[in-house]
XYZ file of C-alpha atoms in Angstrom:
770
model
C 98.208 91.307 64.685
C 99.054 93.742 67.481
C 97.067 93.421 70.677
C 96.619 95.371 74.054
C 94.925 93.922 77.216
C 94.429 94.866 80.777
C 94.355 91.823 82.847
C 95.978 89.990 85.722
C 97.285 93.183 87.264
C 99.354 94.008 84.119
C 99.252 95.854 80.813
C 99.842 93.318 78.028
C 101.306 94.307 74.655
C 101.169 91.597 71.940
C 100.898 88.913 74.667
C 103.692 90.084 76.878
C 103.437 92.077 80.045
C 104.753 95.631 79.348
C 105.840 98.891 80.965
C 103.901 101.607 79.369
C 106.409 104.596 79.009
C 104.510 107.681 77.519
C 105.139 111.148 76.973
C 102.445 113.846 76.466
C 102.751 115.808 73.357
C 100.280 118.633 72.297
C 100.534 118.448 68.505
C 98.273 121.506 68.344
C 100.909 123.661 70.148
C 103.769 122.780 67.851
C 104.235 123.427 64.118
C 103.431 120.510 61.901
C 107.072 120.338 60.464
C 108.369 119.792 63.849
C 106.002 117.081 64.843
C 108.617 114.311 63.702
C 111.495 115.926 65.573
C 109.503 116.038 68.772
C 108.438 112.500 68.456
C 111.947 111.409 67.726
C 112.870 113.001 71.096
C 110.407 110.794 72.862
C 111.923 107.803 71.013
C 115.399 108.836 72.019
C 114.159 109.074 75.660
C 113.285 105.360 75.452
C 109.477 105.826 75.462
C 107.180 103.395 73.465
C 103.903 105.533 73.832
C 102.644 108.972 73.106
C 99.636 110.547 74.752
C 97.716 113.671 73.581
C 94.836 115.806 74.469
C 92.499 116.398 71.643
C 90.956 119.889 72.207
C 87.114 120.122 71.407
C 87.280 123.830 71.304
C 90.162 123.677 68.634
C 88.645 121.117 66.435
C 85.082 122.472 66.506
C 85.568 126.135 66.975
C 82.021 126.674 65.521
C 78.966 124.369 65.981
C 78.576 123.488 62.355
C 82.405 123.356 61.633
C 84.451 120.320 62.536
C 88.065 119.859 61.343
C 90.088 116.733 62.330
C 92.029 116.440 59.012
C 93.637 119.803 58.783
C 91.515 121.322 56.030
C 91.112 124.647 57.864
C 94.416 124.728 59.736
C 97.454 122.434 59.521
C 97.499 122.035 63.494
C 94.055 120.536 63.201
C 95.409 117.569 61.302
C 94.592 115.035 64.078
C 94.622 112.110 61.565
C 98.059 113.238 60.211
C 99.482 113.332 63.730
C 98.303 109.919 64.788
C 99.323 108.412 61.522
C 102.932 109.759 61.975
C 103.097 108.535 65.546
C 102.096 105.124 64.330
C 104.595 105.194 61.632
C 107.386 106.066 64.053
C 106.281 103.091 66.130
C 104.485 104.729 69.081
C 101.359 103.365 70.769
C 98.944 106.031 71.459
C 96.661 107.218 74.430
C 93.995 109.428 73.009
C 92.357 112.059 75.299
C 89.463 113.582 73.495
C 87.604 115.160 76.345
C 85.108 116.843 76.172
C 87.100 118.547 79.061
C 90.788 118.537 78.761
C 91.827 121.539 81.021
C 95.486 122.117 79.845
C 95.183 125.796 80.515
C 92.611 126.303 77.614
C 89.634 128.512 77.467
C 86.751 126.882 79.304
C 88.912 123.893 80.093
C 88.581 122.871 76.375
C 84.698 123.293 75.992
C 83.967 125.650 73.121
C 82.636 129.050 74.041
C 79.757 128.511 71.533
C 78.396 125.760 73.883
C 77.664 128.434 76.489
C 76.512 131.131 74.193
C 74.055 128.950 72.173
C 73.025 126.784 75.288
C 73.218 129.072 78.403
C 70.835 126.592 80.129
C 73.672 124.144 80.420
C 75.854 126.167 82.677
C 76.598 124.994 86.199
C 74.956 127.336 88.709
C 76.724 127.788 91.977
C 75.047 128.221 95.366
C 75.410 131.990 94.871
C 72.898 131.731 91.959
C 75.603 132.696 89.419
C 76.401 130.581 86.271
C 79.791 129.296 85.957
C 81.959 128.727 82.942
C 81.650 124.933 83.497
C 78.679 122.781 82.628
C 76.090 120.638 84.308
C 77.595 117.374 82.785
C 74.288 115.625 82.364
C 72.242 118.403 81.035
C 70.614 117.040 77.807
C 71.608 119.967 75.675
C 75.251 119.683 76.679
C 75.160 115.923 75.986
C 73.752 116.654 72.498
C 76.762 118.961 71.885
C 79.126 116.241 73.179
C 77.530 113.571 71.052
C 78.192 115.595 67.852
C 81.857 116.090 68.935
C 82.252 112.351 69.514
C 80.692 111.601 66.251
C 83.370 113.769 64.585
C 86.456 112.931 66.489
C 85.822 109.124 66.452
C 85.776 109.043 62.728
C 89.558 109.546 63.277
C 90.215 107.595 66.424
C 88.011 104.395 65.664
C 89.946 103.011 62.732
C 93.261 103.855 64.450
C 92.618 101.619 67.510
C 94.827 98.706 67.990
C 91.734 96.484 67.769
C 91.497 97.571 64.175
C 95.028 97.508 63.054
C 96.157 100.802 64.454
C 98.229 101.813 67.573
C 95.650 103.471 70.032
C 95.668 101.410 73.035
C 93.412 103.465 75.457
C 91.092 106.471 75.462
C 90.504 108.869 78.197
C 86.981 110.094 78.317
C 86.726 113.562 79.814
C 89.154 114.929 82.257
C 89.405 115.457 86.040
C 85.710 115.168 86.475
C 84.593 117.030 89.595
C 87.860 118.834 90.118
C 86.725 122.351 89.381
C 83.558 122.028 91.552
C 85.968 120.967 94.416
C 88.465 123.553 93.912
C 85.782 126.318 93.706
C 83.595 124.695 96.507
C 80.569 124.694 94.272
C 77.433 122.757 94.392
C 75.108 122.819 91.485
C 71.656 124.362 91.603
C 71.012 124.064 87.902
C 67.360 122.940 87.821
C 68.382 119.626 85.855
C 70.868 118.809 88.537
C 68.423 119.676 91.406
C 65.830 117.441 89.954
C 68.338 114.532 89.786
C 69.311 115.213 93.304
C 65.757 114.996 94.453
C 65.214 111.800 92.480
C 68.418 110.255 93.998
C 67.119 111.092 97.482
C 63.927 109.478 96.854
C 65.549 106.350 95.516
C 67.956 106.243 98.340
C 65.593 106.861 101.372
C 62.292 105.541 99.928
C 59.616 105.509 102.396
C 62.061 107.004 105.034
C 62.585 110.235 103.091
C 60.094 112.224 105.079
C 61.943 111.218 108.269
C 65.039 112.725 106.958
C 63.520 115.653 105.233
C 60.043 116.544 106.420
C 58.912 118.657 103.541
C 56.265 118.658 100.945
C 58.271 120.275 98.185
C 61.681 118.508 98.099
C 63.192 120.400 95.272
C 62.249 123.790 96.769
C 63.644 122.559 100.163
C 66.938 121.510 98.513
C 67.387 124.788 96.689
C 66.806 126.635 99.834
C 69.231 124.513 101.954
C 71.933 124.791 99.279
C 71.751 128.596 98.830
C 70.859 129.563 102.451
C 71.771 126.398 104.548
C 70.073 126.218 107.846
C 71.644 124.420 110.845
C 68.935 121.796 111.241
C 69.482 120.054 107.831
C 72.597 121.800 106.273
C 75.047 119.013 107.229
C 72.825 116.173 106.041
C 72.010 117.923 102.779
C 75.703 118.365 102.097
C 76.522 114.773 102.947
C 73.665 113.526 100.712
C 74.862 115.867 97.830
C 78.402 114.474 98.053
C 77.120 111.009 97.818
C 74.689 111.943 94.996
C 77.473 113.507 93.120
C 79.416 110.227 93.107
C 76.552 108.664 91.354
C 76.120 111.674 89.058
C 79.698 111.481 87.823
C 79.295 107.581 87.359
C 76.235 108.292 85.189
C 78.107 110.955 83.191
C 80.850 108.469 82.526
C 78.377 105.767 81.527
C 76.793 108.070 79.098
C 80.262 109.076 77.558
C 81.361 105.471 77.284
C 78.136 104.443 75.673
C 78.289 107.170 73.040
C 82.028 106.410 72.336
C 81.183 102.801 71.935
C 78.360 103.750 69.584
C 80.948 105.409 67.352
C 83.266 102.500 67.378
C 85.488 102.777 70.457
C 86.452 99.429 71.812
C 89.809 99.997 73.445
C 89.760 100.484 77.259
C 88.458 103.785 78.706
C 90.606 105.699 81.251
C 89.371 107.950 84.048
C 91.938 110.308 85.586
C 91.951 111.028 89.304
C 92.602 114.708 90.215
C 93.389 116.465 93.402
C 97.030 116.136 94.052
C 97.893 119.007 96.482
C 99.631 119.297 99.808
C 102.163 116.758 98.754
C 99.387 114.346 97.818
C 97.574 114.495 101.114
C 94.416 115.823 99.352
C 94.579 113.353 96.563
C 92.138 110.771 98.084
C 89.400 113.431 97.911
C 89.512 112.923 94.146
C 89.209 109.121 94.621
C 86.261 109.726 96.765
C 84.627 111.780 94.122
C 85.316 109.247 91.478
C 84.912 106.114 93.180
C 81.749 104.977 91.522
C 83.339 105.790 88.083
C 86.467 103.732 89.079
C 84.170 100.742 90.002
C 82.729 100.411 86.404
C 83.622 97.145 84.954
C 86.534 97.625 82.443
C 87.420 101.149 83.541
C 91.127 101.900 83.795
C 91.893 104.471 86.653
C 94.848 106.732 86.405
C 96.344 109.322 88.565
C 97.451 112.910 88.259
C 100.608 113.512 90.466
C 102.661 116.791 90.728
C 104.819 116.491 93.750
C 107.194 119.373 92.823
C 109.959 117.914 94.833
C 110.873 114.590 96.409
C 112.827 113.909 99.522
C 112.976 111.993 102.776
C 110.250 114.150 104.064
C 107.560 113.491 101.482
C 108.326 110.236 99.658
C 106.014 108.459 102.017
C 103.112 110.599 100.805
C 103.771 109.524 97.139
C 103.712 105.868 98.326
C 100.485 106.392 100.253
C 98.831 107.966 97.297
C 99.803 104.991 95.043
C 98.827 102.374 97.740
C 95.371 104.078 98.282
C 94.700 104.202 94.586
C 95.845 100.494 94.156
C 93.294 99.605 96.816
C 90.379 100.796 94.998
C 91.117 100.743 91.189
C 90.282 97.995 88.645
C 91.928 94.740 90.090
C 92.752 93.699 86.599
C 95.180 96.694 86.158
C 98.459 97.887 87.431
C 99.040 101.434 88.856
C 98.878 104.118 86.037
C 99.755 107.764 86.112
C 98.278 109.566 83.202
C 99.723 112.909 84.356
C 102.965 112.213 85.944
C 105.010 115.435 86.502
C 107.621 116.231 83.842
C 107.539 119.978 83.878
C 108.261 122.635 86.556
C 111.895 122.916 85.744
C 111.923 126.348 84.315
C 115.228 127.687 83.065
C 116.951 129.458 85.997
C 114.037 128.261 88.330
C 116.215 126.045 90.638
C 113.832 122.926 90.612
C 115.102 119.506 91.368
C 116.605 117.960 88.195
C 116.477 114.627 90.145
C 112.798 114.677 90.821
C 111.911 113.061 87.513
C 114.272 110.112 87.808
C 113.811 109.366 91.622
C 109.995 109.762 91.524
C 109.783 107.345 88.525
C 111.989 104.757 90.246
C 109.823 105.109 93.432
C 106.567 104.593 91.614
C 107.897 101.614 89.507
C 109.136 100.101 92.905
C 105.566 100.181 94.252
C 104.063 98.680 91.190
C 103.304 101.335 88.660
C 103.373 99.834 85.152
C 102.172 102.790 82.994
C 103.374 106.295 83.111
C 102.559 109.274 81.029
C 105.171 112.020 81.650
C 103.135 115.186 81.454
C 103.885 117.528 79.759
C 107.054 116.619 77.715
C 107.043 119.711 75.406
C 106.536 123.432 75.563
C 104.628 125.080 72.847
C 102.512 128.042 71.763
C 98.821 128.617 71.852
C 96.535 129.789 68.989
C 94.092 132.433 70.311
C 91.256 130.021 69.919
C 92.922 127.940 72.660
C 93.968 130.582 75.020
C 94.744 134.329 75.169
C 98.179 133.399 76.671
C 100.514 132.588 73.662
C 103.244 130.873 75.579
C 102.476 127.424 77.025
C 105.656 126.771 79.042
C 106.074 125.023 82.495
C 109.643 124.140 82.296
C 109.175 120.725 80.236
C 112.030 118.642 79.152
C 111.852 120.091 75.682
C 111.472 123.755 75.034
C 109.270 125.311 72.487
C 112.241 125.630 69.989
C 113.059 121.940 70.393
C 116.046 122.356 72.523
C 116.626 120.366 75.611
C 116.477 121.175 79.292
C 118.891 119.363 81.462
C 116.535 116.888 83.004
C 115.711 115.590 79.474
C 118.907 113.240 79.717
C 117.649 111.509 82.864
C 114.765 109.941 81.089
C 116.838 107.968 78.508
C 119.308 106.913 81.310
C 116.598 105.314 83.321
C 114.813 103.934 80.153
C 117.881 101.890 79.289
C 117.952 100.268 82.661
C 114.150 99.450 82.388
C 114.571 98.045 78.969
C 117.605 95.893 80.036
C 115.583 94.245 82.744
C 112.464 94.091 80.500
C 109.421 91.865 81.236
C 111.210 90.334 84.214
C 111.025 93.621 86.093
C 107.505 94.232 84.881
C 106.341 90.898 86.344
C 108.016 91.428 89.726
C 105.768 92.540 92.408
C 106.403 94.748 95.469
C 106.951 92.899 98.713
C 105.131 94.400 101.646
C 105.035 93.443 105.334
C 102.005 95.318 106.650
C 98.898 97.284 105.743
C 97.288 100.597 106.323
C 93.433 100.661 106.374
C 91.451 103.768 105.546
C 87.879 104.863 105.224
C 87.190 106.614 101.880
C 84.244 108.458 103.494
C 86.785 110.243 105.487
C 87.735 111.979 102.354
C 84.190 112.827 101.296
C 84.841 116.508 102.115
C 85.170 118.092 98.736
C 82.399 120.845 99.040
C 81.378 122.430 102.292
C 78.945 124.798 103.866
C 79.281 126.628 107.223
C 77.575 123.717 109.134
C 80.141 121.264 107.741
C 83.361 123.253 107.709
C 84.461 122.542 111.253
C 83.978 118.748 110.832
C 85.964 118.923 107.652
C 88.736 120.862 109.294
C 89.070 118.231 111.868
C 89.111 115.358 109.391
C 91.669 117.087 107.273
C 93.898 117.528 110.283
C 93.441 113.992 111.314
C 94.100 112.226 108.071
C 97.111 114.528 107.243
C 98.757 114.042 110.638
C 97.764 110.336 111.431
C 97.178 108.679 108.241
C 100.003 110.201 106.292
C 102.566 111.674 108.698
C 102.312 109.170 111.441
C 101.474 105.786 109.899
C 102.685 106.106 106.347
C 105.825 108.040 107.225
C 106.616 105.870 110.272
C 106.341 102.631 108.199
C 108.287 104.117 105.271
C 111.168 105.480 107.348
C 111.574 102.287 109.274
C 111.669 100.152 106.151
C 108.239 98.403 106.611
C 106.804 98.563 103.192
C 103.048 98.672 103.148
C 100.019 98.185 101.085
C 96.511 99.666 101.829
C 92.816 98.577 102.093
C 89.637 100.574 102.123
C 87.992 99.329 105.291
C 84.292 99.452 104.212
C 85.068 97.593 100.819
C 87.710 95.161 101.473
C 87.662 91.822 103.196
C 89.623 91.891 106.345
C 91.431 88.587 106.615
C 93.794 88.249 109.449
C 95.697 85.295 107.754
C 96.560 87.523 104.791
C 96.967 90.692 106.799
C 98.492 89.968 110.106
C 98.961 93.562 111.136
C 96.599 96.408 110.089
C 97.186 100.060 111.006
C 94.253 102.570 110.829
C 93.197 106.083 111.624
C 90.023 105.970 113.691
C 87.734 108.963 113.981
C 84.468 109.694 115.630
C 82.554 109.443 112.151
C 83.697 105.774 111.825
C 80.461 103.990 110.813
C 79.004 100.951 112.723
C 79.765 98.462 109.801
C 83.490 99.522 109.703
C 83.763 99.187 113.372
C 82.214 95.846 113.325
C 84.710 94.652 110.694
C 87.541 95.838 112.692
C 86.371 94.044 115.711
C 85.874 90.776 113.621
C 89.447 91.171 112.219
C 90.963 91.250 115.661
C 88.810 88.312 116.733
C 90.190 86.331 113.939
C 93.585 86.819 115.337
C 94.831 90.104 113.624
C 96.874 92.711 115.394
C 95.040 95.989 114.925
C 96.560 99.317 115.658
C 94.188 102.208 115.934
C 95.262 105.832 116.199
C 93.029 108.715 116.622
C 89.773 109.086 118.517
C 87.390 106.215 119.300
C 83.759 106.852 118.357
C 81.869 107.488 121.627
C 78.260 108.467 120.635
C 75.522 107.951 118.027
C 76.662 109.350 114.666
C 74.358 109.640 111.532
C 71.501 108.070 113.495
C 73.643 104.882 114.021
C 74.935 103.440 117.263
C 78.732 103.957 117.003
C 80.121 102.410 120.337
C 80.929 99.021 118.912
C 84.618 99.386 119.065
C 84.487 101.126 122.402
C 82.341 98.293 123.838
C 84.431 95.511 122.330
C 87.625 97.021 123.787
C 86.120 97.220 127.432
C 86.458 100.976 127.608
C 84.004 102.107 130.279
C 84.488 105.891 129.820
C 86.170 108.339 127.251
C 87.245 111.921 127.928
C 88.027 113.760 124.726
C 89.988 117.014 124.686
C 88.758 119.978 122.423
C 90.212 119.720 118.970
C 93.538 121.368 118.127
C 94.544 121.357 121.770
C 98.323 120.614 122.206
C 99.514 118.513 125.131
C 102.435 116.220 125.915
C 102.225 112.754 126.931
C 104.548 109.775 127.518
C 104.514 106.790 124.988
C 106.623 103.820 126.106
C 109.852 105.339 127.629
C 109.644 108.517 125.567
C 108.514 111.468 127.644
C 107.116 114.785 126.522
C 105.824 113.649 123.105
C 103.705 116.473 121.698
C 100.311 115.371 120.587
C 96.839 116.895 120.030
C 93.200 115.680 119.783
C 93.861 113.526 122.925
C 91.449 110.998 124.304
C 91.714 109.541 127.726
C 90.465 105.988 128.471
C 89.154 104.261 131.565
C 88.735 100.520 131.761
C 90.590 97.194 132.390
C 93.256 96.855 129.829
C 95.891 94.078 128.985
C 98.545 96.849 129.029
C 99.000 100.614 128.882
C 101.721 102.037 126.896
C 100.815 105.825 126.710
C 99.924 108.102 129.768
C 99.312 111.726 130.525
C 101.557 113.587 133.021
C 99.168 112.620 135.869
C 99.057 108.993 134.860
C 95.715 108.745 132.928
C 95.612 106.202 129.977
C 96.051 107.609 126.544
C 97.292 104.277 124.882
C 96.349 100.786 125.650
C 96.415 97.170 124.441
C 93.386 94.941 124.704
C 92.910 91.293 123.651
C 89.787 90.504 121.547
C 89.276 86.879 120.619
C 92.334 85.528 119.132
C 93.833 88.943 118.254
C 95.145 92.044 119.889
C 94.174 95.747 119.453
C 96.625 98.717 120.176
C 94.823 102.033 120.651
C 96.703 105.323 120.719
C 94.132 108.205 121.400
C 96.108 111.063 120.012
C 97.278 112.720 116.756
C 100.938 112.909 116.250
C 103.335 112.978 113.273
C 106.778 111.214 112.920
C 108.664 114.462 112.753
C 111.879 113.857 114.868
C 114.188 110.940 115.728
C 112.317 110.735 119.199
C 108.991 110.331 117.285
C 110.498 107.676 115.114
C 111.726 105.820 118.233
C 108.115 105.846 119.486
C 106.760 104.465 116.138
C 109.487 101.835 115.950
C 108.808 100.621 119.382
C 105.155 100.404 118.705
C 105.699 98.493 115.508
C 108.161 96.210 117.067
C 105.885 95.415 120.070
C 103.020 94.723 117.654
C 105.259 92.034 115.844
C 105.666 94.148 112.670
C 109.357 93.722 111.893
C 111.345 95.995 109.416
C 112.076 94.196 106.125
C 115.514 95.694 105.944
C 118.301 96.695 108.231
C 120.713 99.269 106.660
C 124.110 100.556 107.696
C 123.073 103.981 106.550
C 119.566 105.261 105.513
C 118.115 105.127 102.119
C 114.678 104.216 100.724
C 115.036 100.458 99.856
C 112.188 98.313 98.370
C 112.135 94.718 96.865
C 110.019 93.461 94.081
C 109.930 89.693 93.606
C 109.166 87.934 90.411
C 109.151 84.470 88.736
C 112.379 85.293 86.884
C 114.202 87.260 89.666
C 113.937 89.913 92.032
C 114.947 93.596 92.019
C 116.147 95.718 94.872
C 115.414 99.450 94.505
C 117.599 101.811 96.518
C 116.881 105.554 96.290
C 119.031 108.251 97.991
C 117.049 111.391 98.491
C 119.829 113.088 100.383
C 122.107 115.871 99.039
C 125.155 113.791 100.061
C 126.532 110.329 98.790
C 125.716 107.285 100.746
C 127.531 103.912 101.214
C 125.429 101.288 102.784
C 125.020 97.508 103.252
C 121.606 95.811 103.320
C 120.336 92.988 105.527
C 117.129 91.179 105.009
C 115.873 88.450 107.479
C 119.243 88.582 109.039
C 120.966 87.590 105.819
C 123.298 90.164 104.080
C 122.107 91.033 100.529
C 124.443 91.739 97.614
C 126.938 89.302 99.188
C 127.422 91.783 102.054
C 128.966 94.211 99.625
C 128.416 97.953 100.169
C 126.485 99.996 97.589
C 127.604 103.437 96.792
C 125.011 106.040 95.602
C 125.810 109.639 94.602
C 123.557 112.480 95.932
C 120.119 112.168 94.782
C 120.512 109.024 92.799
C 118.882 105.692 92.735
C 119.699 101.997 91.664
C 117.846 99.031 90.703
C 119.912 95.949 91.359
C 119.076 92.352 90.331
C 118.959 89.519 92.754
C 118.748 85.896 91.543
C 117.818 87.216 87.988
C 117.900 84.699 85.311
C 119.186 86.801 82.319
C 118.552 83.790 80.152
C 118.652 80.002 80.442
C 122.002 79.240 81.724
C 122.920 82.645 83.207
C 121.616 83.795 86.509
C 122.907 86.902 88.289
C 122.584 86.296 91.937
C 123.651 89.897 92.852
C 125.267 92.840 91.088
C 126.300 96.058 92.841
C 125.572 98.231 89.794
C 122.298 98.460 87.788
C 122.313 96.939 84.296
C 121.914 99.204 81.358
C 121.985 96.733 78.507
C 121.711 93.095 77.668
C 122.578 92.029 74.099
C 123.844 89.060 72.156
C 126.509 89.094 69.420
C 126.829 85.700 67.854
C 128.045 83.364 70.762
C 128.607 86.240 73.019
C 126.202 87.611 75.660
C 127.071 91.131 76.784
C 125.795 92.670 79.980
C 126.585 96.338 80.401
C 126.481 98.115 83.866
C 125.933 101.684 84.897
C 129.170 101.729 87.052
C 132.528 100.794 85.636
C 133.505 99.083 88.896
C 131.166 96.552 90.441
C 131.009 93.108 92.180
C 128.772 90.442 91.048
C 128.007 86.717 91.769
C 126.732 84.629 88.877
C 125.977 81.028 87.931
C 126.843 79.850 84.474
C 125.542 76.750 82.644
C 126.778 76.540 79.068
C 128.647 79.906 79.220
C 132.036 80.933 80.411
C 133.136 84.496 81.567
C 135.852 86.179 79.415
C 135.529 89.534 81.109
C 135.708 90.871 84.016
C 138.133 88.897 86.267
C 136.986 85.893 88.215
C 137.967 86.331 91.800
C 136.276 83.160 93.303
C 134.391 80.025 92.454
C 132.521 78.546 95.181
C 131.628 74.921 95.759
C 128.158 75.323 94.040
C 129.905 76.685 91.043
C 128.855 80.257 91.716
C 131.375 82.680 90.197
C 132.247 85.940 91.807
C 133.186 88.729 89.388
C 135.225 91.914 90.096
C 134.412 94.298 87.193
C 136.456 97.320 86.273
C 135.141 98.093 82.753
C 131.336 98.236 83.027
C 130.865 95.051 81.080
C 130.263 91.439 81.666
C 131.064 89.396 78.633
C 130.048 85.640 78.459
C 130.746 83.165 75.695
C 128.798 80.059 74.991
C 130.687 76.909 75.514
C-alpha cells in the first residue's frame, strides 16, 4: 500500500524520504484532449507530483448546481483529471479553496455568494463592502460547507490513505493577503463582535484600563473608521493580534469540515507576501503564525523572486530560514508556489532563474517544490473576463515549449541520480540570525501607526536582510534563524547570534538575550537599543545589563558617516550614541563618541552597533567580515574566486552546492577548515550555472566517490556493470572500490589507502563487479 508521511523533518513516500517535485496544472484552462500531453510534459521534466487549484466558482457556478464529474462541461471533470494523473503515476496536491486567487473573479468565490448573502462581505474602514468575505461569517461558512460536501466526494476516495494518490490538500489560499495588500480592517458587525470578545478574553479585568468605555463595540467601530490619537495605535495593534487568532479559527473550521467529509491527508497553509525581493514575506508569516502552529499543519511558501543574482540571493535564503524557524518541526521546507512563469516570449527574463533558484532552495533544505504555474491556458468567462491566462510559463497554451522548460529535466536527472542520499543530507550552518516576528506585525495601518511601520520597515530591510543576511551570505557563513520570543536560546547550540534590535523590543525578548549572553553566547545586536517604557512595559533591560548610562538617538532617516574598525566614512542612518564603561569600542563618530561597543555579560560577550547600514560595497563587506572575525564566527569556505557555496551533510555522503550567479564563467578552488575540497581541483562553471558535487558519497556498498568535479546525471546497473554518468565529459574523481574495478575512464593514481584517482574524458565512469 502506498503511504505518505510528514515526520522527522522530511516527506516520506512509501517509507522513504522523498523530494516532492510538483508542477501546477490548471485542468480547467486546458482542453480535455490535451490533459495527457500536458501531464506527459511534467513527467518528461522529471516531476513526480501534480498540483491543481480546484475553483469553487467553476464547479458551483450556481448555488444549487454542482459539477465535479463533467456532466455540464468537460472541463469540470475533476474526477477524470485526478484519475488520469493517478494512472500516469503522479502524486497529487489538491487545492480546493474556497479561495484560490489565480486571477479568477472574486479570487475564486462564486458571485452568487455575494448576491444572495451580501451580509458576508468584508466591510472596510471606509464603510464600503469589498468583494472579499468576512471568513467566519456564519452564512459564508454555510456556503463553504456545501462546497466541501461536493468537492470531497471526489477528493476523499482518491487520497493516498484510501488507495489513491492525493498526498496533501491545501485549504483556502493566501488567507489575509488581500486585506494586507489593500490595507483593510474589517468592520463587518460579525467581525467587530468577535474582536470585542477577543479583547474581553485577552485583557479580562484590565480591559477598562486599556479602553475606558461602556460600549466597546461602538468604541471599536469609531476607532477603526475615525481613529483618534489616544487609542488608534493600541486598537490597531490589538486588531493585528486578533486577526492572527481569527485566521486560526477560520482554518480550524475548514479543517474540521474537511475531516467531516473524509479528508485525512495533511492540510497545507500557504504563506503569501513575497514582495521587494522577499523582504515583505515575513509579514505573511506574522499574519498566519497561529495557523502555522496548528498541530499537523504543513506550511508552504509562495515565492516569486523574478530574478536571482549576487545582490538578492541572500534574501531568498533569509525567507527560507525564517519560515523554517516557525513551521511545523516535523516538515521540511515546502514552496507551493515556486515561480515557474514570468518568461514571456520576447520578454528578456532570466532563463537561468528557474534552475539556480531551485538549486539554492534545495541547498538550504527545501524538499517539496510546486513549480507554479507550469502551463498557460485560457479562461471560460465564468472564471475571468480575460480569456488568455499567460505569464510566460514553461509550456505555452498550444502545448509548445519555452526555452526554460529544458532546464527542469536537466536538474531533475541530477536530483534523481543522487536520490534519497541527497534528500537526507542537511545544510551545514555556522551561525544564527535571530528575529522578532512582531517586528513584522505591520500589515494594516492607520495614521497613528504609519510612522512606526515606516521605521520598522527600514530597519528590518536594511539591517536584518541587507546587513546581517547579506553579510553572512557573501562571506560564506551559512546561517539558520530563530524567532527570539518563541525559541530557546542555548549558547552551547548557538555560539553566535546576530539580531536586529529596535525600540519596540519587548522585555521578555530582552531578558532572553541577556540570559543567552550570560550562558556564554556571543551576541551581535545591530540597530537601536530600547531606551524607554514601551507598551506599558519597562524596556531598559538590555541597556542596563550592558552598562549603558545614557543614549542619544538621532532622528530617523538621518544620514551620517562614522568609523567602524579601521574603515572611515561608513554611511549609516538611525544612529545611536552610547555612554558607559565598555570592554572595547569599535565604532565612533567623527568627534569620537561611541556608536559601537563590546561588553562582557556573565560568560558571554555582546557586540552592539547602533546604526543601520547595508553591505553594499567592498568597504562595507570588509566591515562586516572584521566584525564576524572578531566575534569568532569564521567563514566555512575560502574560495579562489567568488561563488555561492553551500554544504549538506548526510549519513550516506555530503553534497557541495556551487552556484555561479555571474554573467561570466568562473573557475575556483574551495577550501574548508584549511583543507582543500575536491582534491584541490578547480571547478569550472559557465555563466549563471550551478553544480551539485558529491563528497564521500557511497553510491552503493563497495563504491564511494570521495570527490567528483562534475555533477552526476545518472546511476544505473547493467548486469555486473555499474554506470555513473556525469554532466561534463571531462572530470576528475577520487573513488574507493571494494568488489569493483574501473574499466573506464583512465586510472591515473592509486594511493596507499587504495583510493583510485580517475581522469574522465567521456562523461562516464564504468565499474565492473569482481
